[in-house]
XYZ file of C-alpha atoms in Angstrom:
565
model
C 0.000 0.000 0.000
C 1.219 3.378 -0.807
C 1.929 6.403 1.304
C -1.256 7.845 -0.467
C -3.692 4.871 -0.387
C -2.593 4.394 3.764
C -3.581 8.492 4.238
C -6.822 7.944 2.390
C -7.867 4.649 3.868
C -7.204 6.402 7.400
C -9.314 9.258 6.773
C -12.152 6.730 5.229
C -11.493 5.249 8.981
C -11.716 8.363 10.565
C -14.853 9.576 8.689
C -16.253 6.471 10.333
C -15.753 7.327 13.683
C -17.071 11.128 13.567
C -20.558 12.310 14.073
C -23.039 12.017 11.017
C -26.320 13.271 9.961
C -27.771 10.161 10.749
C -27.313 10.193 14.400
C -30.091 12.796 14.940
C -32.210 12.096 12.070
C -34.553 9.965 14.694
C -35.006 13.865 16.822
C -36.896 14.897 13.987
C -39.874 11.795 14.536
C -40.839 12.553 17.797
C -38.714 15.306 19.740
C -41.428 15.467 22.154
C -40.579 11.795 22.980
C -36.690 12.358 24.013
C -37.019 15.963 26.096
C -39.562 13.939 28.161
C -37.266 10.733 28.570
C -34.117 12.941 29.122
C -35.944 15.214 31.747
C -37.098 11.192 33.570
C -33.256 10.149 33.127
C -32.118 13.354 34.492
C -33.893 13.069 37.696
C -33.173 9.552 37.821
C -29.478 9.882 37.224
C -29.068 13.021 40.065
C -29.491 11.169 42.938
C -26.466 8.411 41.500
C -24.421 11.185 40.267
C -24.143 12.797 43.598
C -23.405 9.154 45.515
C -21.288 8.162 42.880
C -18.826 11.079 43.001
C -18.967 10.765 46.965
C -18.532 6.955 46.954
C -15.132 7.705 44.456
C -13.529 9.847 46.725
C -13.617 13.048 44.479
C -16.847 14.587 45.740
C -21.173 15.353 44.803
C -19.768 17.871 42.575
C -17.307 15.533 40.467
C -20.102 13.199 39.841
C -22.165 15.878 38.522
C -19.528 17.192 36.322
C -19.194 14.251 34.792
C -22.925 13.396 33.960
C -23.066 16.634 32.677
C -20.064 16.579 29.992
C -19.671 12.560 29.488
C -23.488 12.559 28.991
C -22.860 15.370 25.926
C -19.574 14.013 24.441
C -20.449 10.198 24.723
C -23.884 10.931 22.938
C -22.798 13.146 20.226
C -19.577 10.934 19.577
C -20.486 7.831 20.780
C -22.028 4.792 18.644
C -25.382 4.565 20.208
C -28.300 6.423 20.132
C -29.634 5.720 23.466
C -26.758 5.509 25.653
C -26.346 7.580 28.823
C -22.777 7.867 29.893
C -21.332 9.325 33.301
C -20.489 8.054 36.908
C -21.077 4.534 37.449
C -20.610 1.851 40.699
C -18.296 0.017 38.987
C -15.908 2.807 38.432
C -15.800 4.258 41.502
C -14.440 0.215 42.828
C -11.667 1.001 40.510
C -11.305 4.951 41.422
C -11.238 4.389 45.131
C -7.735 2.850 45.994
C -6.313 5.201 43.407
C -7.270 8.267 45.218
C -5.959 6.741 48.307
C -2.506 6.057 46.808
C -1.773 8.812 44.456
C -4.597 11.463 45.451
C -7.551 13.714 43.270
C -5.168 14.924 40.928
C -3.552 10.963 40.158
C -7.009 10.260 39.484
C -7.557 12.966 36.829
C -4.279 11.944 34.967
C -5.696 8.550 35.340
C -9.079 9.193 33.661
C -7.400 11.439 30.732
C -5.281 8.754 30.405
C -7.423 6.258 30.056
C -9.182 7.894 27.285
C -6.176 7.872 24.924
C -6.208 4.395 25.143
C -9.560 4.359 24.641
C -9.331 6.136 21.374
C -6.765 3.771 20.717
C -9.188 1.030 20.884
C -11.542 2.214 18.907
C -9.340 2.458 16.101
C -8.185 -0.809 16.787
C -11.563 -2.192 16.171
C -11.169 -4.153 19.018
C -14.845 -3.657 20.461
C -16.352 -5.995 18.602
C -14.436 -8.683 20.578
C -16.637 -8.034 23.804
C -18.801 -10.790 22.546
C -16.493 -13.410 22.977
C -16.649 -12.579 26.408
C -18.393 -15.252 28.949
C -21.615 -14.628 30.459
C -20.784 -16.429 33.773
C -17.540 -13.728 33.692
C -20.052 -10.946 33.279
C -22.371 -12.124 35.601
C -19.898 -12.813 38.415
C -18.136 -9.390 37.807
C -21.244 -7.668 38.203
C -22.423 -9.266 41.053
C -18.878 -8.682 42.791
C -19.113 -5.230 42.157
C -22.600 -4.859 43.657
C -21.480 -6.549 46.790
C -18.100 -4.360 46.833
C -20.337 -1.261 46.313
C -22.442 -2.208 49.360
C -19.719 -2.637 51.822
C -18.292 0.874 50.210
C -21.578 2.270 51.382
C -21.639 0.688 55.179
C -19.902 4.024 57.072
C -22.386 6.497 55.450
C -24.942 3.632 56.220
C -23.949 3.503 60.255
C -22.949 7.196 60.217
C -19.495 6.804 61.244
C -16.544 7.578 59.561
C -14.303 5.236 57.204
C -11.896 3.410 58.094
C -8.349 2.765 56.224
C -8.066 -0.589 55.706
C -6.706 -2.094 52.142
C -10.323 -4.022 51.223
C -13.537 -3.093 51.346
C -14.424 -5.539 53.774
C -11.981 -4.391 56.087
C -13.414 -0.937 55.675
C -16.995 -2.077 56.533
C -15.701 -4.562 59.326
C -13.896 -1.512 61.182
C -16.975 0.517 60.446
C -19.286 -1.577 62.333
C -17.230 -2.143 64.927
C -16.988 1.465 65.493
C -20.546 2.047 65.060
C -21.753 -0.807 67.899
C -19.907 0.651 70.250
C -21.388 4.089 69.944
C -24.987 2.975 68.009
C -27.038 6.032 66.746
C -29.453 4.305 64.305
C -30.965 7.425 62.574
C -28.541 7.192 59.610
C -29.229 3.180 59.338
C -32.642 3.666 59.378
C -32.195 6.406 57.073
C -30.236 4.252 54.531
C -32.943 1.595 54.800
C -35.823 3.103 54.706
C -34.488 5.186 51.143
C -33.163 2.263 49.923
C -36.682 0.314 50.609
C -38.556 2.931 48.914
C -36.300 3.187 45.779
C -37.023 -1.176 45.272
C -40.682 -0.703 46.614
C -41.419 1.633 43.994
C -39.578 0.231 40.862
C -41.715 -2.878 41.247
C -45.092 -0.579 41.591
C -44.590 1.780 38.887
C -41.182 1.648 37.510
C -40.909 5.106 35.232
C -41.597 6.983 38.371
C -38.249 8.631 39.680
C -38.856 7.129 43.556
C -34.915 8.013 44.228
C -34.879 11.201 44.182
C -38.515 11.389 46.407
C -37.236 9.384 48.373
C -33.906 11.689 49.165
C -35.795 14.526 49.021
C -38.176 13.027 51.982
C -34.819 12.084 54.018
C -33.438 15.482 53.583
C -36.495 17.355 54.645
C -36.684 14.929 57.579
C -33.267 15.414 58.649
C -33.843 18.957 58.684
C -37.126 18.998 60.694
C -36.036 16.424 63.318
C -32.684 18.152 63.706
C -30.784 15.308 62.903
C -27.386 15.170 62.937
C -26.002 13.172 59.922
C -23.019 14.240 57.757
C -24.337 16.373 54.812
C -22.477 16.489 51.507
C -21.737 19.765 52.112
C -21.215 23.518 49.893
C -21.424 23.075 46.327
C -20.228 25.577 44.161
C -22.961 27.405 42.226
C -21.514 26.956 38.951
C -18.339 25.019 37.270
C -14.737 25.039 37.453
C -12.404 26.422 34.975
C -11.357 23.615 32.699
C -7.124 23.276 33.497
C -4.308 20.954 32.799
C -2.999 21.909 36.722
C -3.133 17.678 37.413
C -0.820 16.536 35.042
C 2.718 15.341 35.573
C 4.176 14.030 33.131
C 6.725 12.434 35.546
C 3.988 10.282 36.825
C 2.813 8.586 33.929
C 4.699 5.182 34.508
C 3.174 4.654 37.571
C -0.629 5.584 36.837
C -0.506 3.681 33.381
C -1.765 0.063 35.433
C -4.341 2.278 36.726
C -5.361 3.641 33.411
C -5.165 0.798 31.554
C -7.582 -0.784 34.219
C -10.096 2.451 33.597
C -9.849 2.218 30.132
C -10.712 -1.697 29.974
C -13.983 -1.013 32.357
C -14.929 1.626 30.672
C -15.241 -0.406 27.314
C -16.314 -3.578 29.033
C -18.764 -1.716 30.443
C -20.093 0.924 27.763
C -19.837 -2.342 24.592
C -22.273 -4.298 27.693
C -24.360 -1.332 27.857
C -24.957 -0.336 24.152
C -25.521 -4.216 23.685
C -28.694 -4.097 26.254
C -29.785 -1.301 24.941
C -30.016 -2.538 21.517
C -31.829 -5.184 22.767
C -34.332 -3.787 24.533
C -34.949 -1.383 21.771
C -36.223 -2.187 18.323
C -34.165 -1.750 14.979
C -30.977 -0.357 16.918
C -27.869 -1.068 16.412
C -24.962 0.465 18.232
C -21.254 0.708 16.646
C -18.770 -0.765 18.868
C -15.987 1.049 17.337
C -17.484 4.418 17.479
C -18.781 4.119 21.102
C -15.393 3.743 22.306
C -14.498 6.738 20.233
C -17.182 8.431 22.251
C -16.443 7.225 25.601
C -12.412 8.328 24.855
C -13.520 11.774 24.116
C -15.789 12.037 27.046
C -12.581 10.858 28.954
C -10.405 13.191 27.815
C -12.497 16.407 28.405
C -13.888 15.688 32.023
C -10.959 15.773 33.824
C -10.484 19.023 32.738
C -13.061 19.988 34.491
C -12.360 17.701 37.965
C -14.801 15.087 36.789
C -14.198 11.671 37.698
C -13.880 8.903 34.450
C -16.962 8.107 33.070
C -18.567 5.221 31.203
C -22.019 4.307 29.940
C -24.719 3.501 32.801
C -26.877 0.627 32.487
C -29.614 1.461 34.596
C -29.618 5.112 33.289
C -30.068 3.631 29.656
C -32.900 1.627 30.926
C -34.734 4.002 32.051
C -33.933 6.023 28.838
C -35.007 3.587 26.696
C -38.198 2.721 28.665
C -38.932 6.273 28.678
C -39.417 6.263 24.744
C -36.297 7.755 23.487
C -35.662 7.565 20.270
C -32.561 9.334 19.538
C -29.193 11.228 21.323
C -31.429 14.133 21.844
C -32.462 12.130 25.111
C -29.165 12.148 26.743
C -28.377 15.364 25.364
C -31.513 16.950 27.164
C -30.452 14.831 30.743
C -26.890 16.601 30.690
C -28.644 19.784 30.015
C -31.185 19.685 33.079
C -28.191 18.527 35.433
C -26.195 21.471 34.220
C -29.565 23.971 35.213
C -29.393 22.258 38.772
C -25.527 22.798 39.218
C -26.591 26.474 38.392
C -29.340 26.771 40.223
C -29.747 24.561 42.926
C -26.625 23.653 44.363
C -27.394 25.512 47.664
C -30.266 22.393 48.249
C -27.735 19.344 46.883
C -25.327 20.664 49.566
C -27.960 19.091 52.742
C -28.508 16.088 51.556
C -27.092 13.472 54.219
C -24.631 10.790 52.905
C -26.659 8.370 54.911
C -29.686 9.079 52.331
C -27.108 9.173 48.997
C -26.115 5.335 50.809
C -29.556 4.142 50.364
C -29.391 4.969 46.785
C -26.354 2.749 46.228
C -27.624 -0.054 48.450
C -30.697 -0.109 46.309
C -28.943 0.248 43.012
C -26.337 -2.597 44.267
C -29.459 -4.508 44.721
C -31.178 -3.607 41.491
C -27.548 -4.856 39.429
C -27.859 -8.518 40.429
C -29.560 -10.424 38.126
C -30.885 -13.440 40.625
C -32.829 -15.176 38.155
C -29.572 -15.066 35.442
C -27.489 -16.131 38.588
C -29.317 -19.191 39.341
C -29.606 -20.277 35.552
C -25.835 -20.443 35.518
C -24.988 -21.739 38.492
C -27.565 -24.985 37.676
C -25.863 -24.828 33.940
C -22.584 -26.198 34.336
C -20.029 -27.060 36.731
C -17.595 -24.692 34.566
C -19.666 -21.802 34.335
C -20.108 -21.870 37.780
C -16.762 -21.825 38.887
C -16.010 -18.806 36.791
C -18.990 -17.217 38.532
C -18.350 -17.819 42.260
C -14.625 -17.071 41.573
C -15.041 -13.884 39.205
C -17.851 -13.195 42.401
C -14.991 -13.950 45.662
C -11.884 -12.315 44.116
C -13.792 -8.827 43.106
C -14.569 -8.675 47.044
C -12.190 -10.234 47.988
C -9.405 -9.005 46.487
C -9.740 -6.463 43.708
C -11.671 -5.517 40.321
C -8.625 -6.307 38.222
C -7.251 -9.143 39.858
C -11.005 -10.838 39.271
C -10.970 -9.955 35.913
C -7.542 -11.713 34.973
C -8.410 -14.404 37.146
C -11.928 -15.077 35.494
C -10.646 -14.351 31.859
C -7.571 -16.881 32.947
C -9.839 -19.542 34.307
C -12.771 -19.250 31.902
C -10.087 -19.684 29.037
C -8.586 -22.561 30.677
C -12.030 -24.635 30.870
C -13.113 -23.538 27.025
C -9.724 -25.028 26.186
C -10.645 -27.926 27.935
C -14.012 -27.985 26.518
C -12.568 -27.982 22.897
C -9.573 -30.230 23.388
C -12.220 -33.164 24.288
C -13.962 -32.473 21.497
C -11.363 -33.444 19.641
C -11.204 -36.869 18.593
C -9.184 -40.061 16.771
C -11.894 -42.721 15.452
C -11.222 -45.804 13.661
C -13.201 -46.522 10.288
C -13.695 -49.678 8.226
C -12.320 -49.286 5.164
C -15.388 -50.603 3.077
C -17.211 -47.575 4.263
C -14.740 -45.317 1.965
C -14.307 -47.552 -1.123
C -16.436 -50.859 -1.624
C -14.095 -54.497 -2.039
C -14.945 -55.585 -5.068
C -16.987 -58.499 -5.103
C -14.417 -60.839 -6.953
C -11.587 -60.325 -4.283
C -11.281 -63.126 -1.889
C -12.376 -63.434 1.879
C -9.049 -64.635 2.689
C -7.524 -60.956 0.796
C -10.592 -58.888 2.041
C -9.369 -60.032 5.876
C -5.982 -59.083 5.241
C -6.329 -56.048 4.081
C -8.656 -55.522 6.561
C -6.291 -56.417 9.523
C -2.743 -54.514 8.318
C -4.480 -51.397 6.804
C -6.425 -48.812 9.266
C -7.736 -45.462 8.681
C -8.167 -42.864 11.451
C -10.634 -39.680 11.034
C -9.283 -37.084 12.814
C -12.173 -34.681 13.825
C -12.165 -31.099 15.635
C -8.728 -29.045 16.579
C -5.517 -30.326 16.344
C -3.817 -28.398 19.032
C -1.867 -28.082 22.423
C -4.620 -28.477 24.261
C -5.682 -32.020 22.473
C -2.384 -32.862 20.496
C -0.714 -35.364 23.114
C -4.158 -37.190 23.609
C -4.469 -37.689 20.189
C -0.286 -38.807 19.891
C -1.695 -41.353 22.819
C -4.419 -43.036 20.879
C -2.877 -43.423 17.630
C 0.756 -44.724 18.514
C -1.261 -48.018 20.608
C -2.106 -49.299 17.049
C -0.647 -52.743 16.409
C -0.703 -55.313 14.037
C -1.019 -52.605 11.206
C 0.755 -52.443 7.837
C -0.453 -48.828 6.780
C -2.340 -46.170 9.057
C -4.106 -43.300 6.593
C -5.113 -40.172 8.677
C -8.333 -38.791 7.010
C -7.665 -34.982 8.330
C -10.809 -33.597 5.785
C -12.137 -32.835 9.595
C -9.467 -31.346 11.259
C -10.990 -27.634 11.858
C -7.646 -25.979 13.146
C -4.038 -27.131 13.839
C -1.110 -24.957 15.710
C 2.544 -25.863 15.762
C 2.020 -28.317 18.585
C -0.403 -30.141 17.034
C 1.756 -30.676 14.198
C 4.730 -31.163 15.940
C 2.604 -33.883 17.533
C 1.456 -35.118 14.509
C 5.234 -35.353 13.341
C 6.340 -37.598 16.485
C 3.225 -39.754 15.975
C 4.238 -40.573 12.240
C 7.752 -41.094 12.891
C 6.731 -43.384 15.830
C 4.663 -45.486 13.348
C 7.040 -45.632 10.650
C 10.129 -46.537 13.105
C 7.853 -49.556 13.719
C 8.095 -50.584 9.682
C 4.392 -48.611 9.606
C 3.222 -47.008 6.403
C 1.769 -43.452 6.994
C -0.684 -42.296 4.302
C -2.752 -38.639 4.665
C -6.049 -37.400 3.266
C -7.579 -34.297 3.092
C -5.460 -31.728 3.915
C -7.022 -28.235 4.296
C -5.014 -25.850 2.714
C -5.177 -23.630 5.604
C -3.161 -26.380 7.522
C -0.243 -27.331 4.770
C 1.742 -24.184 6.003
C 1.671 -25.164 9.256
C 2.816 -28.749 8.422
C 5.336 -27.644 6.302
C 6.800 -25.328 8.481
C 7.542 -28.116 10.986
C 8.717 -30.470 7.932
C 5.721 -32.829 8.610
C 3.869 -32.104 5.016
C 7.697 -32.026 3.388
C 8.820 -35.471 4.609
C 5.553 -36.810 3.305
C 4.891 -34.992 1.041
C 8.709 -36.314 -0.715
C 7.383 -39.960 0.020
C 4.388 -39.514 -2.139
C 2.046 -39.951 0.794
C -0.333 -36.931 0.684
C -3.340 -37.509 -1.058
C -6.105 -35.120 -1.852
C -8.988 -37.953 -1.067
C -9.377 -40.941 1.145
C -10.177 -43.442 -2.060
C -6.897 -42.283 -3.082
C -4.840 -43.164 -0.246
C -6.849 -46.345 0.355
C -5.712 -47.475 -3.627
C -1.868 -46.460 -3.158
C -1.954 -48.477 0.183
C -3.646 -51.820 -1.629
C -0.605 -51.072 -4.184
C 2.007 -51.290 -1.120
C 0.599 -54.514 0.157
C 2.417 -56.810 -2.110
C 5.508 -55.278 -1.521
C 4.873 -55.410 1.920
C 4.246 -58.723 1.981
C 7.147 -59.851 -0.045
C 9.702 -57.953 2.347
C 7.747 -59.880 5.111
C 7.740 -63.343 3.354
């Protein structure tokens, strides 16, 4: 390819990934329709927004920030219509232990960082991959993250203050420690009683925004009954000057892990997201690469602003989408009614008591696992399972990323397992492939029947299966000629054919004839390149067909029988 071709074929790429006319075509149907579902998303999504961006360390105000600007730049760049992007649970697992080891402005470099490689990924065209990905992985990561989130929550819940321990379950340990031996149950009951009005009222009448009632109640209440809970405290009326203050260039070795680990959740999770939402929708279709175009820009711009890193929100893009959305206009309009509270309102975010914000999360924690999906999987099999309750213990246990490796690590393991006993060495009577002719003998039909054998080799030929298959076929005996029918063989790697190599030199050290069929010629290279297809190929022992190879081995018999005799 030429210099010229490459530069045109990259701005054809590019072209790709930028807004089009298309994206807001759908406003122009019913407009009515997505002000009305943004303005239900927007008080939906306040209530998270402010726990969120207290639950990652940064502060109410970070949280909004970034619902306000992701939920813009994600929509208008991003590849699907309905998607609403900003704070999410699962981030602020992630966000957490960085703010406690390099600080706010660690975790700004982090999030701009992490959407550079995010725009690297969506020119990659890696997003299409997140397919591949296991549900039982997906499942169990969720789940661990909604039981991380909970024990985040369990100081604000008790009304004490947070501890410093490495885990979350440390954190929530210490916490209720503290809080039995000094019980005040007013922010407990608080946390409960929110969090059993959010759950109470999504099964009554789902499109009705119970969260933020049900904070508004606990707020009021606080302030009547003169409780004394911690409040998130001033807001600024208004937002900050966008800077580059935070970054230090001198620290980018040491947050890359971090950003890299941003990055990856903030695809996982934005590809999940745009996938439900295309389901739940009809005659959408979201663009993998392009959303994680969307979600690198959004990246890049909040932290500017001291917004925390943002990603696309499940629930948020329920509720969208059940709201009758029908184009980016919906998040658009969400972004744009946050933005009049920041302006307006900030003065009446500022009381609302953490305890009340926790009762959001606990029901929202409660509200991510999927019980029924749980229990399908766990009764499926005994692999999916494990991935499940592992994926599940290490996120708590442990951390985000270490679950992650460990669940991709042991869910590839098992589907290697899976396929390698798929694959499989049978023996076939030879009168299945060509007919004896009537006139021949019983006496030559029984011969030929007991020195020549033919072996179908079906499924992959590779490390994972190779030294069964070296097992089964080198305890042949009493064999003149072995043909390998490999018509069936759907992949082969290097160690299959070096397998494959010490088999048939194995068989012919024993004065054994190997003959092969049906070579795909997808495989030859890989033969070749280990000399398996050369040395036979120099014998005259590949054969396009089985009939063939069963008509040169009848041709060896005599000879073979001479040198015997």
């Amino acid at each position: 390819m030429t210099a010229r071709e490459a530069t045109t074929e990259a701005l054809r790429f590019a072209r790709t990934l930028l807004p089009r006319k298309d994206d807001f075509r759908a406003a122009r149907r019913s407009p009515g329709r997505d002000l009305l579902a943004g303005l239900t998303v927007a008080i939906v999504a306040l209530p998270l927004a402010l726990a969120f961006g207290v639950a990652s360390g940064l502060g109410a105000q970070a949280g909004l920030i970034t619902a306000i600007i992701a939920g813009v730049l994600a929509s208008v760049f991003g590849g699907s219509n309905l998607q609403i992007s900003g704070p999410t649970g699962a981030m602020t697992v992630v966000l957490l232990p960085v703010v406690h080891s390099v600080g706010v402005d660690g975790v700004l470099q982090v999030g701009l960082m992490a959407g550079i490689i995010l725009l690297v990924l969506s020119a990659s065209g890696v997003g299409r991959w997140v397919r591949y990905l296991p549900m039982s992985l997906i499942e169990g990561f969720t789940a661990g993250i909604a039981v991380v989130i909970a024990l985040q929550q369990v100081p604000n819940m008790l009304g004490v203050k947070a501890g410093a321990g490495e885990h979350v379950w440390q954190i929530a340990w210490d916490a209720v420690l503290l809080f039995a031996r000094n019980p005040h149950p007013a922010a407990l009951l608080m946390s409960l009683g929110v969090a059993a009005v959010i759950l109470l009222g999504a099964r009554w009448k789902p499109v009705l925004p119970f969260s933020l009632a049900a904070v508004v109640v606990a707020t009021v209440t606080a302030q009547l009954a003169g409780l004394s809970l911690p409040m998130i405290g001033a807001l600024p009326a208004g937002f900050p000057a966008p800077t580059l203050a935070f970054f230090d260039l001198s620290r980018i070795g040491a947050l890359l892990p971090s950003a890299f680990v941003v990055a990856a959740l903030a695809a996982l999770e934005s590809l999940l997201c745009a996938t439900v939402a295309d389901a739940m929708s009809v005659g959408e279709r979201h663009n993998p690469d392009r959303e994680l175009f969307g979600q690198g820009i959004a990246n890049i711009v909040v932290p500017l602003f001291g917004g925390v890193p943002a990603t696309a929100a499940i629930a948020r893009t329920a509720v969208n989408v059940r709201a009758g959305a029908r184009s980016r206009v919906a998040s658009i309009t969400h972004s744009l009614v946050l933005a009049a509270i920041v302006l307006v309102a900030s003065p009446l975010v500022g009381g609302i008591p953490l305890a009340a914000l926790a009762g959001v999360l606990l029901a929202t924690t409660v509200q991510m696992i999927e019980v029924s999906s749980i229990k399908a999987l766990l009764r499926s099999t005994r692999a999916d399972a494990a991935v499940l309750l592992l994926t599940l213990g290490v996120t708590v246990a442990l951390d985000l990323v270490t679950a992650v490796a460990v669940g991709l690590g042991v869910a590839g393991v098992l589907a290697l397992r899976a396929v390698a006993r798929s694959a499989r060495v049978q023996k076939e009577a030879l009168d299945a492939e060509v007919p004896l002719d009537g006139e021949r003998s019983a006496e030559e039909r029984a011969l030929m029947d007991e020195h020549i054998v033919a072996y179908r080799l079906d499924g992959p030929l590779f490390f994972g299966a190779a030294h069964r298959f070296l097992l089964e076929l080198t305890e042949v005996a009493d064999v003149t000629v072995v043909i390998l029918r490999m018509s069936r063989v759907s992949t082969i790697d290097a160690t299959g054919a070096s397998v494959l190599s010490d088999a048939i030199r194995r068989l012919e050290h024993r004065g054994i004839a190997v003959l092969v069929s049906g070579v795909r010629p997808g495989h030859e290279a890989v033969l070749d390149a280990l000399d398996v297809g050369t040395h036979l190929r120099e014998a005259g022992r590949i054969f396009a067909d089985t009939p063939s190879a069963i008509a040169y081995a009848r041709g060896l018999m005599p000879a073979r029988r001479s040198l015997n005799g």
